[in-house]
């Protein structure tokens, strides 16, 4: 089983992963990965994703070989292409967890690997983040169906948003509010995935959105400056101020849970952090570990 993108999932697959995750949350880790090796091959910075995968592997009794900065410390600097690296690493490891900035990096790796590949974020998607986000919403609110979900920030480049949108559209009767500057709109290829039963509403400002809706979830993202191609960073930062969740916006947000994939820059005021509704430093972290443990469990219990 490879995990390449969220388009590969049917709702039954997602629910199966969630059932396995419930068991991890109940702390019933079973040593299914004894003597197995996970290679974590990260060509981009990461704290949570890499640590949670590695922690998950250890919890299942397995071992980890790791390069945290493969752009600099792997044979990439000597001109090796990803295809060759994957062929070699898949002769050492039993599973490869790959983070890479390129579009389709995970799919390419799958084509050259002898062992399962898990996409830990590439130029398109971040499927395990999408899964942990939907799982977090489900645990906090009981269900996904009928919910009003506000997605805020860099909807163009945020791969966590792309994966989340795909997974949310496996469910019905959702209203998804899209709040972003004009130049960071959700790309058409993701808008086209909206189910007929789900409604998309676009806003340029979070405050306007909150004045006109009563959301269940507010999902914040940072500006993905490192992915900008020709965008004017300063102009965008200016436009981005209307996506800020400060004390006033927070107090307008009713009972909504507040989420963020992290790292946060300056899009959420620290004022929000101590609220029980803020899940980005708590539930999302715990659920990320549980989801990744469940995925590795599924791979190794086969
Ligand atoms: C995200 C990523 O790398 O895409 N971080 C993460 O894995 N939790 C979000 C981001 O970098 O903004």
XYZ file of C-alpha atoms and ligand atoms in Angstrom:
314
model
C 0.000 0.000 0.000
C 1.418 3.346 -1.066
C 0.021 6.669 0.198
C 0.599 9.077 -2.660
C -2.345 11.480 -2.641
C -5.886 11.845 -1.333
C -7.408 11.196 -4.742
C -6.545 7.537 -4.207
C -8.985 7.223 -1.280
C -12.603 6.155 -1.268
C -14.580 7.011 1.831
C -14.324 3.370 3.002
C -10.505 3.598 2.931
C -10.563 6.757 5.001
C -12.988 5.282 7.518
C -10.813 2.160 7.821
C -7.753 4.302 8.588
C -9.846 6.221 11.139
C -10.937 2.981 12.842
C -7.304 1.891 13.122
C -6.432 5.357 14.405
C -9.111 5.121 17.113
C -7.250 2.055 18.365
C -3.963 3.973 18.431
C -5.650 6.782 20.339
C -6.876 4.183 22.824
C -3.156 3.387 23.137
C -3.268 -0.142 21.905
C -0.039 -0.073 19.973
C 0.854 -3.500 18.708
C 4.433 -4.370 17.761
C 3.815 -4.950 14.066
C 7.011 -3.341 12.797
C 9.614 -5.292 14.769
C 12.835 -5.587 12.733
C 11.341 -3.351 10.036
C 13.096 -0.204 8.867
C 11.513 3.070 7.826
C 13.595 5.477 5.717
C 12.584 9.094 6.198
C 13.872 10.983 3.222
C 13.147 14.682 3.633
C 14.169 17.142 0.914
C 12.350 19.996 2.689
C 12.304 21.164 6.315
C 9.924 19.459 8.719
C 9.424 19.152 12.449
C 6.062 17.521 13.091
C 5.715 15.281 10.075
C 9.147 13.695 10.342
C 9.124 13.372 14.131
C 5.605 11.950 14.198
C 6.404 9.338 11.538
C 9.612 8.383 13.321
C 7.892 8.248 16.730
C 5.131 6.115 15.214
C 7.677 3.678 13.813
C 9.422 3.328 17.180
C 6.070 2.850 18.935
C 5.382 -0.088 16.622
C 8.749 -1.621 17.509
C 10.513 -0.643 14.276
C 13.662 1.287 13.431
C 14.381 4.429 11.444
C 17.062 5.559 9.021
C 16.748 9.223 8.301
C 18.033 12.184 6.379
C 16.458 15.395 7.545
C 17.983 17.603 4.876
C 18.311 15.429 1.822
C 18.775 18.454 -0.477
C 22.106 19.064 1.268
C 23.131 15.816 2.944
C 22.126 13.129 0.453
C 23.685 12.260 -2.891
C 21.314 14.869 -4.365
C 24.174 17.379 -3.992
C 26.295 15.084 -6.160
C 23.671 15.225 -8.888
C 21.767 12.049 -8.116
C 18.186 12.025 -9.388
C 15.263 10.995 -7.171
C 14.615 7.851 -9.241
C 18.092 6.461 -8.435
C 17.935 7.417 -4.758
C 14.583 5.677 -4.349
C 15.753 2.506 -6.083
C 18.713 2.297 -3.718
C 16.912 3.257 -0.485
C 14.113 0.793 -1.206
C 16.735 -1.984 -0.990
C 17.554 -0.956 2.581
C 14.188 0.045 3.988
C 10.757 -1.606 4.303
C 8.895 1.682 3.852
C 9.948 5.102 2.549
C 8.495 8.344 3.874
C 9.271 11.075 1.362
C 9.011 14.861 1.515
C 9.950 16.683 -1.664
C 9.011 20.061 -3.212
C 8.414 18.741 -6.724
C 4.946 18.129 -8.166
C 4.332 14.384 -8.522
C 7.467 13.519 -6.498
C 5.659 10.830 -4.505
C 4.130 9.238 -7.613
C 7.523 9.171 -9.263
C 9.076 7.577 -6.160
C 6.331 4.921 -6.105
C 7.201 3.975 -9.677
C 10.816 3.264 -8.716
C 10.364 1.749 -5.241
C 10.283 -1.916 -4.212
C 8.574 -0.962 -0.907
C 5.585 1.201 0.076
C 6.073 4.954 -0.335
C 4.270 7.459 1.884
C 4.008 11.029 0.677
C 4.959 13.291 3.604
C 4.278 16.396 1.487
C 5.207 17.081 -2.130
C 4.451 19.859 -4.613
C 0.774 18.885 -4.810
C -0.449 17.237 -1.668
C 0.142 16.227 1.932
C -2.185 13.245 2.363
C -1.352 12.226 5.948
C -1.921 15.829 7.070
C -5.293 15.807 5.261
C -6.223 12.585 7.059
C -5.230 13.890 10.479
C -7.140 17.105 9.864
C -10.378 15.341 8.907
C -9.905 12.931 11.804
C -9.450 15.889 14.166
C -12.664 17.524 12.922
C -14.549 14.258 13.281
C -13.349 13.656 16.824
C -13.996 17.239 17.915
C -17.423 17.619 16.289
C -18.648 14.037 16.022
C -19.129 14.126 12.247
C -18.118 15.846 9.010
C -21.451 15.880 7.195
C -23.375 19.209 7.262
C -20.443 21.155 8.703
C -19.444 24.714 7.818
C -15.716 24.867 7.323
C -13.662 28.007 6.714
C -10.316 27.542 4.944
C -8.126 30.611 5.293
C -4.911 31.877 3.738
C -2.704 30.567 0.980
C -5.206 28.304 -0.771
C -3.108 28.311 -3.936
C 0.114 26.767 -2.671
C -0.855 25.084 0.610
C -0.625 21.343 -0.006
C -2.419 20.659 3.275
C -5.417 22.609 1.912
C -5.341 20.620 -1.333
C -5.422 17.285 0.494
C -8.082 18.504 2.923
C -10.376 19.719 0.118
C -10.198 16.337 -1.602
C -11.005 14.434 1.597
C -13.800 16.814 2.643
C -15.457 16.239 -0.712
C -15.853 12.551 0.137
C -18.541 13.822 2.562
C -21.826 15.606 1.791
C -23.788 18.748 2.649
C -20.752 20.817 3.542
C -20.387 24.552 3.182
C -16.755 25.386 2.557
C -15.822 29.038 2.885
C -12.647 29.922 1.002
C -10.922 33.013 2.404
C -7.806 34.205 0.575
C -6.256 37.159 -1.260
C -7.271 37.380 -4.937
C -3.864 36.088 -6.057
C -3.896 33.021 -3.797
C -7.244 31.513 -4.766
C -7.830 27.786 -4.640
C -6.650 26.407 -8.017
C -9.372 25.358 -10.458
C -8.307 21.708 -10.406
C -9.334 21.551 -6.722
C -12.495 23.633 -7.168
C -13.591 21.203 -9.850
C -13.529 18.420 -7.253
C -16.392 19.915 -5.256
C -19.321 17.528 -4.975
C -22.707 18.890 -6.072
C -24.005 18.616 -2.509
C -21.193 20.803 -1.183
C -21.183 24.559 -1.475
C -18.097 26.745 -1.940
C -18.299 30.419 -0.915
C -15.389 32.778 -1.593
C -14.327 35.700 0.590
C -11.450 38.162 0.510
C -11.554 38.822 4.259
C -11.967 36.541 7.290
C -13.890 39.202 9.135
C -16.460 39.511 6.321
C -16.811 35.760 6.276
C -17.391 35.601 10.038
C -19.958 38.427 9.891
C -21.970 36.377 7.436
C -21.555 32.804 8.630
C -21.465 30.685 11.762
C -18.645 28.204 11.115
C -17.898 24.936 12.872
C -14.235 24.930 11.846
C -11.689 27.632 10.989
C -8.575 26.205 9.334
C -5.725 28.711 9.064
C -2.595 28.492 6.896
C 0.599 30.502 6.495
C 1.833 32.153 3.296
C 3.885 29.524 1.410
C 6.502 32.114 0.411
C 9.066 29.479 -0.576
C 6.670 28.259 -3.301
C 5.924 31.660 -4.835
C 6.858 31.849 -8.501
C 6.286 35.410 -9.672
C 4.164 36.704 -6.790
C 5.079 40.001 -5.152
C 5.771 38.973 -1.524
C 5.175 42.416 -0.052
C 1.915 43.045 -1.882
C 0.736 39.618 -0.843
C 1.596 40.169 2.761
C -0.480 43.331 2.631
C -3.469 41.458 1.187
C -2.882 38.671 3.671
C -3.642 40.945 6.632
C -7.322 40.451 5.859
C -6.818 36.739 6.602
C -5.650 37.370 10.171
C -7.291 35.650 13.153
C -6.830 38.163 15.946
C -8.715 38.601 19.226
C -11.632 40.370 17.498
C -12.049 37.768 14.794
C -11.699 35.019 17.389
C -14.464 36.544 19.485
C -16.672 36.683 16.375
C -16.095 33.003 15.670
C -18.707 31.516 18.039
C -17.965 27.893 18.912
C -15.742 27.142 15.917
C -12.703 24.973 16.489
C -9.479 26.593 15.283
C -6.980 24.509 13.308
C -3.621 25.083 11.623
C -1.196 22.516 10.132
C 1.719 24.538 11.571
C 4.235 26.088 11.340
C 2.403 29.278 12.219
C 3.853 32.636 11.222
C 1.765 35.636 12.222
C -1.691 34.573 11.030
C -3.099 33.566 14.447
C -2.755 35.813 17.495
C -1.234 34.053 20.549
C -4.412 35.314 22.281
C -6.189 32.340 20.720
C -3.733 29.687 21.949
C -5.098 29.106 25.436
C -8.670 28.561 24.233
C -10.054 25.007 24.349
C -11.215 25.660 20.779
C -7.602 25.998 19.567
C -6.526 22.514 18.432
C -3.322 23.252 16.512
C -0.869 22.688 19.369
C -2.799 19.843 20.980
C -5.309 17.569 19.227
C -3.836 17.950 15.739
C -0.425 16.931 17.068
C -1.747 13.889 18.962
C -3.921 12.845 16.041
C -1.010 13.227 13.613
C 0.987 10.689 15.589
C -2.011 8.362 15.829
C -2.880 8.562 12.114
C 0.725 7.868 11.091
C 0.973 4.980 13.534
C -2.237 3.542 12.084
C -0.905 3.843 8.525
C 2.380 2.102 9.388
C 0.418 -0.524 11.318
C -1.725 -1.142 8.247
C 1.355 -1.501 6.036
C 3.173 -3.912 8.355
C 0.251 -6.001 9.542
C -0.385 -7.221 5.987
C 2.772 21.892 6.313
C 3.586 21.515 5.087
O 4.754 21.168 5.197
O 2.990 21.554 4.037
N 3.365 21.548 7.515
C 3.151 20.303 8.018
O 3.585 19.310 7.499
N 2.379 20.218 9.113
C 2.297 23.271 6.294
C 3.241 24.386 5.969
O 4.430 24.189 5.748
O 2.757 25.517 5.952
